[in-house]
Tab-separated table of C-alpha atoms in Angstrom:
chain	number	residue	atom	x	y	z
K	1	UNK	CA	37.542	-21.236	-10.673
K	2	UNK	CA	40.695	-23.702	-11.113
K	3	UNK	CA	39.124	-26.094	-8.115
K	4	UNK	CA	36.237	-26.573	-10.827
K	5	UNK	CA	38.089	-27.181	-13.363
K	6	UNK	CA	40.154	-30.239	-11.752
K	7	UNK	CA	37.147	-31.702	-10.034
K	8	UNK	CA	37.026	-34.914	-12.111
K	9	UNK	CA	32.806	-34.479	-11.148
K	10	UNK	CA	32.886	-31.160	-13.080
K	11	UNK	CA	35.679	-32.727	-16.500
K	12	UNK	CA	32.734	-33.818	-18.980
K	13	UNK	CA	31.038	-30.380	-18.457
K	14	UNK	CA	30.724	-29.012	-22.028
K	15	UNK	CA	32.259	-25.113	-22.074
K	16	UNK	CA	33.014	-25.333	-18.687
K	17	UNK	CA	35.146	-22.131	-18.637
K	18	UNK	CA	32.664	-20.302	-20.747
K	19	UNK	CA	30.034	-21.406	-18.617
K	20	UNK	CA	32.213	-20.223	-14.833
K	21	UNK	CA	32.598	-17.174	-16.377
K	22	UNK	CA	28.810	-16.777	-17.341
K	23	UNK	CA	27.823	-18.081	-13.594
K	24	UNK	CA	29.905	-15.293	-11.942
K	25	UNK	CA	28.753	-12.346	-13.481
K	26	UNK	CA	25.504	-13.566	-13.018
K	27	UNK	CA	25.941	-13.989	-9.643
K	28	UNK	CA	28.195	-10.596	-9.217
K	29	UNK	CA	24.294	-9.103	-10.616
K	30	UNK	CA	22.785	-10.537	-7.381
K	31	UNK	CA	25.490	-10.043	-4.385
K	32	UNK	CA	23.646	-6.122	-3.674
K	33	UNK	CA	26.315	-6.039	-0.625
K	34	UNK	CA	29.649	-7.661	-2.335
K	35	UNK	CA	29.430	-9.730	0.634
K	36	UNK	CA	30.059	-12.727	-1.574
K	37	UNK	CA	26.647	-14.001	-0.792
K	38	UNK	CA	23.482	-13.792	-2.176
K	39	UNK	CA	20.623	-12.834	0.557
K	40	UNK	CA	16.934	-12.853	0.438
K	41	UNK	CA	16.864	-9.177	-1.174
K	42	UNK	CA	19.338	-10.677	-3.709
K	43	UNK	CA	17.409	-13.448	-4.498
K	44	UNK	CA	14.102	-11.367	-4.714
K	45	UNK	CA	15.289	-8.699	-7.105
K	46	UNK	CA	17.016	-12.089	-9.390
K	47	UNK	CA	13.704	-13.289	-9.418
K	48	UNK	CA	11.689	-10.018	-10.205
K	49	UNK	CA	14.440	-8.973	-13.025
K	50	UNK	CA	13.860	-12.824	-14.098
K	51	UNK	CA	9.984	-12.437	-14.186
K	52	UNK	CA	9.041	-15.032	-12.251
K	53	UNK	CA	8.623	-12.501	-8.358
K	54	UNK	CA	8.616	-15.007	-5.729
K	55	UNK	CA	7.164	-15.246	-1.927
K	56	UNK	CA	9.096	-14.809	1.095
K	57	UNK	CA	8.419	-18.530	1.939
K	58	UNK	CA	9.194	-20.063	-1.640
K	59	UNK	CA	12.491	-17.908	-1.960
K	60	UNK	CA	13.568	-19.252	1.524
K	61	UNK	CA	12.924	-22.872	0.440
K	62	UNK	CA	14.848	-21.994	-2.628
K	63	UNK	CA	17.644	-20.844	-0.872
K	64	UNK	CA	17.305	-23.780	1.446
K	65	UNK	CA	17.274	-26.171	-1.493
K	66	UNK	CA	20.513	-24.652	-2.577
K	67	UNK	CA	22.563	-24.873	0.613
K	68	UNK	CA	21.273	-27.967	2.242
K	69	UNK	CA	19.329	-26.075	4.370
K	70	UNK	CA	22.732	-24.599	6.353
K	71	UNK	CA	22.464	-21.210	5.577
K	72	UNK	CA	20.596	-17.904	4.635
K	73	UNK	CA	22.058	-16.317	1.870
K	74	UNK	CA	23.723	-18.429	-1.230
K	75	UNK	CA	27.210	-18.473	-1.514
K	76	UNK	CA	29.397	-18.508	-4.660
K	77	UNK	CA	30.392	-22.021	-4.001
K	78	UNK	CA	26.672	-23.271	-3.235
K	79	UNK	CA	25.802	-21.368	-6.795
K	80	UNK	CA	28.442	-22.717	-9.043
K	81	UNK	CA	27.449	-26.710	-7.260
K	82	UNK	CA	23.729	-25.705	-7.993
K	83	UNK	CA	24.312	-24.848	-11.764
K	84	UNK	CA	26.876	-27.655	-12.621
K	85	UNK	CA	25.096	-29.659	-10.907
K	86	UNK	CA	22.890	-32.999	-11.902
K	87	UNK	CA	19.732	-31.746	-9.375
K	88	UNK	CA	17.262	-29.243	-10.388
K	89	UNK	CA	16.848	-27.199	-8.006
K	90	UNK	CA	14.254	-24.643	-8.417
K	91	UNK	CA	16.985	-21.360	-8.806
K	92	UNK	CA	18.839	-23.541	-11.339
K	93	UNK	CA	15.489	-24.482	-13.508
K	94	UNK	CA	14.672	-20.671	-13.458
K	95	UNK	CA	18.488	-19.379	-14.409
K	96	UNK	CA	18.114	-21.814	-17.481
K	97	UNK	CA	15.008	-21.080	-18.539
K	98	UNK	CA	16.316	-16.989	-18.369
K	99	UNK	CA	19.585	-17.898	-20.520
K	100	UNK	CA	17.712	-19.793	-23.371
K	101	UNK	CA	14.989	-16.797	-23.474
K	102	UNK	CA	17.626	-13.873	-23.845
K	103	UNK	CA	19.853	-16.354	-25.821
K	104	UNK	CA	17.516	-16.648	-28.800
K	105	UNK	CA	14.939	-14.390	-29.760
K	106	UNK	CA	12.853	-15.637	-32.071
K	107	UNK	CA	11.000	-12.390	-32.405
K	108	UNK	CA	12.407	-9.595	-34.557
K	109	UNK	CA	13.519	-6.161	-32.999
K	110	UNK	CA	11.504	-2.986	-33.463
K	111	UNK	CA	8.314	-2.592	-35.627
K	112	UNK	CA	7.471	-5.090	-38.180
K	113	UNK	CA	8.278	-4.327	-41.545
K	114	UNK	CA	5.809	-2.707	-43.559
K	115	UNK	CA	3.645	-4.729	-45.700
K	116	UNK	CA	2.018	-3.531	-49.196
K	117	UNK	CA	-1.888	-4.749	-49.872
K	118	UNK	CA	0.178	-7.135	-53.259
K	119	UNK	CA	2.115	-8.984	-50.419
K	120	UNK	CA	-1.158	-10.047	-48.400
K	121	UNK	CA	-1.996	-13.947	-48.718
């Protein structure tokens, strides 16, 4: 985590601890074999649990667009690069979009609360 934080790329990044922290345990969610790697079974299950179930073909290109093409599965490295990064790769779009939908629910928990006929418009 320390190599990020004295990359001079990474040293305007707002929260950047808070944010490290945030990227590995989402990534910890998706390594299924605590290889250190995320693999095509990794990425599909992110995906489903995100809501947005991908094909075979568009989850290799993803993982493609996130390694340069060099590997398989996504390492931790290739991950953090991806998120802090100023490209937006597919993966990275979909992660944000995830965080800002849990982060603020607009819509109230459990049942809505009970109206009377005087409160009607």
């Amino acid at each position: 985590m320390s190599e990020y934080m004295e990359d001079q790329k990474y040293r305007d990044e707002e929260d950047l601890p808070e944010k490290l922290n945030s990227f590995k345990n989402k990534y910890a969610e998706f390594d299924l074999n605590d290889q250190g790697e995320i693999d095509m079974m990794g990425l599909k299950r992110m995906m489903e649990k995100l809501g947005v179930p991908k094909t075979h073909l568009e989850m290799k290109k993803m993982i493609s667009e996130v390694t340069g093409g060099c590997s398989d599965t996504i390492n931790y490295g290739d991950f953090v690069k991806m998120m802090l990064g100023k490209r937006s790769a597919v993966l990275k779009l979909v992660m944000m979009f995830e965080d800002k939908a849990n982060g603020t629910s607009c819509k109230p928990d459990g049942p809505p609360p009970k109206r009377d006929i005087t409160s009607l418009p």
